[in-house]
Amino acid sequence: MRTMTLCAALAATAGLASADVYNDSTGEIFDAGFTHLDISSASITNDANFLYISVQTTGDLDAVNWGKYAIGINNGKDASDAGNGWGRNIDWNGQTITHWSATWADDGGSGAGGEVYNFDGASWVLQGATYNGDLNISGDDSQHAAGVQMWALSLATLNLVVGDTFTFDIITTGGGNDPGVDHLSRADQATPFWDTQSVAGEFFSYTVVPAPGAFALVGLGGLVATRRRR
């Protein structure tokens, strides 16, 4: 079973909470040239109002003008679905999600943009988008040259409060009905090509903590411990 590393930042001096860091193998996607879609790790943290997501790839996001980065979340409370808000060709491997947030990296145009959806029991409903000026989602392209896509989602939109534990997977993809090119939940290849549905591994989990968090946490070192994934 894969493990999750917990990197604790120097909260006393930086005023930041710890982030859960989830590592992935690299070089396992079907086209080694798509380094901007090859996930090496992801981190999640939160403050009182927002969940902060950071996806580290092995490529330079400034060097390309396409690439999508998404998270599927099951909050354990709401109606859930085996699909996703963008209709991507993904098999969650018997798992379901209540929320879907998909983002893009395009420094030639909109920087880091994104949308967030919830499943209302019948269909996927858009809850917010960066292009609408919604305050429940925001993107950050400041680390694109280092291969990092970052965005934030309001806890309220995800129907999460302190103490809640949710399960999730993070994927990279292209356009249309493309599959997940890389799944954080898998150490091996998730799909052999664009025309084949990708299959997730076992979802990870994260617990919302009563501590501050910020995008600046990405890259900070600290005390390291390991614990098993759910």
XYZ file of C-alpha atoms in Angstrom:
230
model
C 0.000 0.000 0.000
C 1.294 3.444 -0.906
C 2.026 5.877 1.891
C 1.340 9.540 2.495
C 3.986 11.889 3.909
C 3.011 14.610 6.335
C 5.282 17.658 6.006
C 4.980 19.972 8.990
C 5.958 23.576 8.280
C 7.549 25.820 10.864
C 4.203 27.181 12.024
C 5.648 29.180 14.896
C 7.796 31.296 12.614
C 5.823 31.198 9.360
C 2.310 31.210 10.801
C 1.349 28.287 8.568
C -0.312 24.952 9.236
C 1.024 21.629 8.018
C -0.040 20.196 4.674
C -0.667 16.601 3.776
C 1.613 15.659 0.891
C 0.698 12.710 -1.330
C 3.483 11.300 -3.508
C 3.099 9.691 -6.916
C 5.437 7.733 -9.153
C 6.653 9.502 -12.294
C 7.278 8.399 -15.870
C 4.295 6.027 -15.861
C 2.029 7.982 -18.253
C 1.552 6.707 -21.817
C 3.467 9.567 -23.457
C 6.671 10.557 -21.677
C 6.635 13.868 -23.543
C 3.645 15.126 -21.549
C 5.714 16.047 -18.515
C 3.233 18.786 -17.604
C 0.639 16.027 -17.028
C 2.944 13.718 -15.058
C 2.107 14.140 -11.355
C 4.968 13.731 -8.890
C 3.048 14.837 -5.781
C 0.103 16.830 -4.525
C -0.506 18.680 -1.278
C -3.669 19.755 0.505
C -4.135 22.096 3.437
C -6.859 24.381 4.741
C -7.615 27.479 6.756
C -10.914 28.465 8.351
C -12.600 29.062 5.004
C -10.714 27.439 2.157
C -9.164 24.197 0.986
C -5.842 24.729 -0.809
C -4.748 22.228 -3.471
C -1.333 22.080 -5.106
C -0.363 19.653 -7.881
C 3.338 19.198 -8.646
C 4.206 17.855 -12.091
C 7.555 17.005 -13.658
C 7.153 19.600 -16.416
C 7.089 23.348 -16.974
C 3.502 24.609 -17.213
C 4.714 27.845 -18.786
C 6.152 25.871 -21.707
C 2.753 24.606 -22.896
C -0.615 26.213 -23.560
C -2.813 23.293 -22.508
C -3.242 20.988 -19.551
C -6.063 20.329 -17.114
C -5.771 19.487 -13.397
C -8.750 18.221 -11.426
C -9.835 16.787 -8.100
C -12.772 14.505 -7.393
C -14.001 14.700 -3.785
C -16.444 12.607 -1.789
C -17.414 14.511 1.364
C -19.279 11.518 2.786
C -22.464 13.552 3.204
C -24.047 14.485 -0.111
C -25.392 12.609 -3.118
C -22.544 11.125 -5.138
C -21.949 9.920 -8.673
C -19.594 7.663 -10.622
C -19.067 10.405 -13.204
C -17.632 13.926 -13.003
C -18.518 17.518 -13.805
C -16.600 17.660 -17.075
C -17.649 14.287 -18.470
C -14.076 13.074 -18.562
C -13.643 9.376 -19.442
C -12.796 8.217 -15.916
C -13.697 5.061 -14.008
C -13.437 5.771 -10.278
C -13.048 2.028 -9.690
C -16.219 1.514 -7.665
C -15.832 4.810 -5.791
C -18.004 7.900 -6.257
C -17.624 11.645 -5.817
C -19.842 14.442 -4.539
C -17.772 17.348 -5.900
C -15.528 17.957 -8.911
C -13.155 20.858 -9.412
C -11.269 21.065 -12.693
C -8.693 23.714 -13.575
C -6.503 24.745 -16.466
C -3.028 26.235 -16.860
C -2.752 28.703 -19.714
C -0.286 31.490 -19.211
C -0.906 32.527 -22.797
C -4.390 33.593 -21.775
C -6.164 33.049 -18.502
C -3.364 31.996 -16.149
C -4.768 29.437 -13.719
C -8.542 29.148 -14.030
C -11.066 26.636 -12.824
C -14.581 25.533 -12.016
C -16.209 23.662 -9.125
C -19.287 21.429 -9.368
C -21.449 19.418 -7.031
C -23.717 16.454 -7.821
C -27.289 17.258 -6.832
C -28.586 13.686 -7.087
C -29.502 13.990 -10.745
C -26.806 15.987 -12.525
C -23.608 17.939 -12.079
C -24.220 21.603 -11.202
C -21.673 24.416 -11.606
C -21.132 26.095 -8.218
C -18.427 28.582 -9.150
C -15.859 29.592 -11.773
C -12.824 31.859 -11.783
C -14.025 33.597 -14.952
C -17.245 34.613 -13.190
C -15.391 36.320 -10.374
C -16.850 33.855 -7.872
C -15.238 34.034 -4.451
C -15.545 30.303 -3.764
C -12.755 29.338 -6.187
C -9.451 30.965 -7.117
C -6.321 29.993 -9.023
C -2.627 30.779 -8.675
C -0.176 30.499 -11.591
C 2.872 31.863 -9.758
C 4.604 28.465 -9.711
C 3.815 27.333 -13.258
C 7.460 27.460 -14.340
C 8.210 24.999 -11.535
C 5.455 22.684 -12.750
C 2.909 23.508 -10.039
C -0.828 24.150 -10.445
C -2.498 25.661 -7.354
C -6.084 26.528 -6.566
C -8.398 27.095 -3.612
C -12.002 26.041 -2.962
C -14.283 27.314 -0.243
C -15.088 24.742 2.421
C -18.705 25.873 2.372
C -19.040 25.034 -1.324
C -17.714 21.550 -0.592
C -20.042 21.232 2.421
C -17.062 20.685 4.712
C -16.325 21.884 8.240
C -13.497 21.346 10.692
C -13.245 17.699 11.657
C -14.736 16.344 8.421
C -12.750 13.734 6.519
C -13.211 13.446 2.769
C -11.792 11.054 0.188
C -10.390 12.175 -3.160
C -8.320 11.562 -6.249
C -6.415 14.069 -8.377
C -5.996 13.658 -12.122
C -4.464 15.399 -15.122
C -6.216 15.381 -18.486
C -6.658 17.075 -21.853
C -9.860 18.202 -23.551
C -13.195 16.761 -24.597
C -13.880 13.233 -23.415
C -10.229 12.501 -22.611
C -9.385 10.131 -19.747
C -7.276 10.913 -16.726
C -3.755 10.822 -18.167
C -2.291 10.483 -14.679
C -4.084 9.566 -11.456
C -2.526 10.443 -8.119
C -4.186 7.307 -6.747
C -2.167 4.991 -8.997
C 1.555 4.249 -9.052
C 1.200 2.600 -12.467
C -0.325 3.641 -15.776
C -3.969 4.721 -15.499
C -4.695 4.546 -19.245
C -2.734 3.370 -22.307
C -3.957 6.156 -24.630
C -6.384 9.031 -25.159
C -9.156 6.771 -26.444
C -9.212 4.447 -23.422
C -10.992 5.102 -20.134
C -8.661 5.655 -17.195
C -9.159 3.730 -13.976
C -8.518 5.188 -10.525
C -6.804 3.457 -7.641
C -7.852 3.662 -4.005
C -8.814 7.192 -3.016
C -6.748 9.170 -0.532
C -8.276 10.953 2.463
C -7.849 14.344 4.119
C -9.250 15.699 7.391
C -10.126 19.391 7.665
C -8.123 20.765 10.591
C -8.611 23.872 12.785
C -5.452 25.577 11.582
C -4.446 28.201 9.013
C -3.176 27.214 5.586
C -1.905 29.012 2.508
C -0.501 28.508 -0.968
C 2.873 29.574 0.452
C 3.094 26.254 2.243
C 4.012 24.558 -0.997
C 7.704 23.709 -0.992
C 8.360 24.285 2.702
C 10.277 21.552 4.490
C 9.802 20.338 8.023
C 9.264 17.393 10.218
C 8.304 14.280 8.276
C 6.197 11.369 9.380
C 4.379 8.673 7.451
C 0.972 7.244 7.849
C -1.012 4.824 5.807
C -3.604 5.923 3.327
C -7.204 5.086 4.028
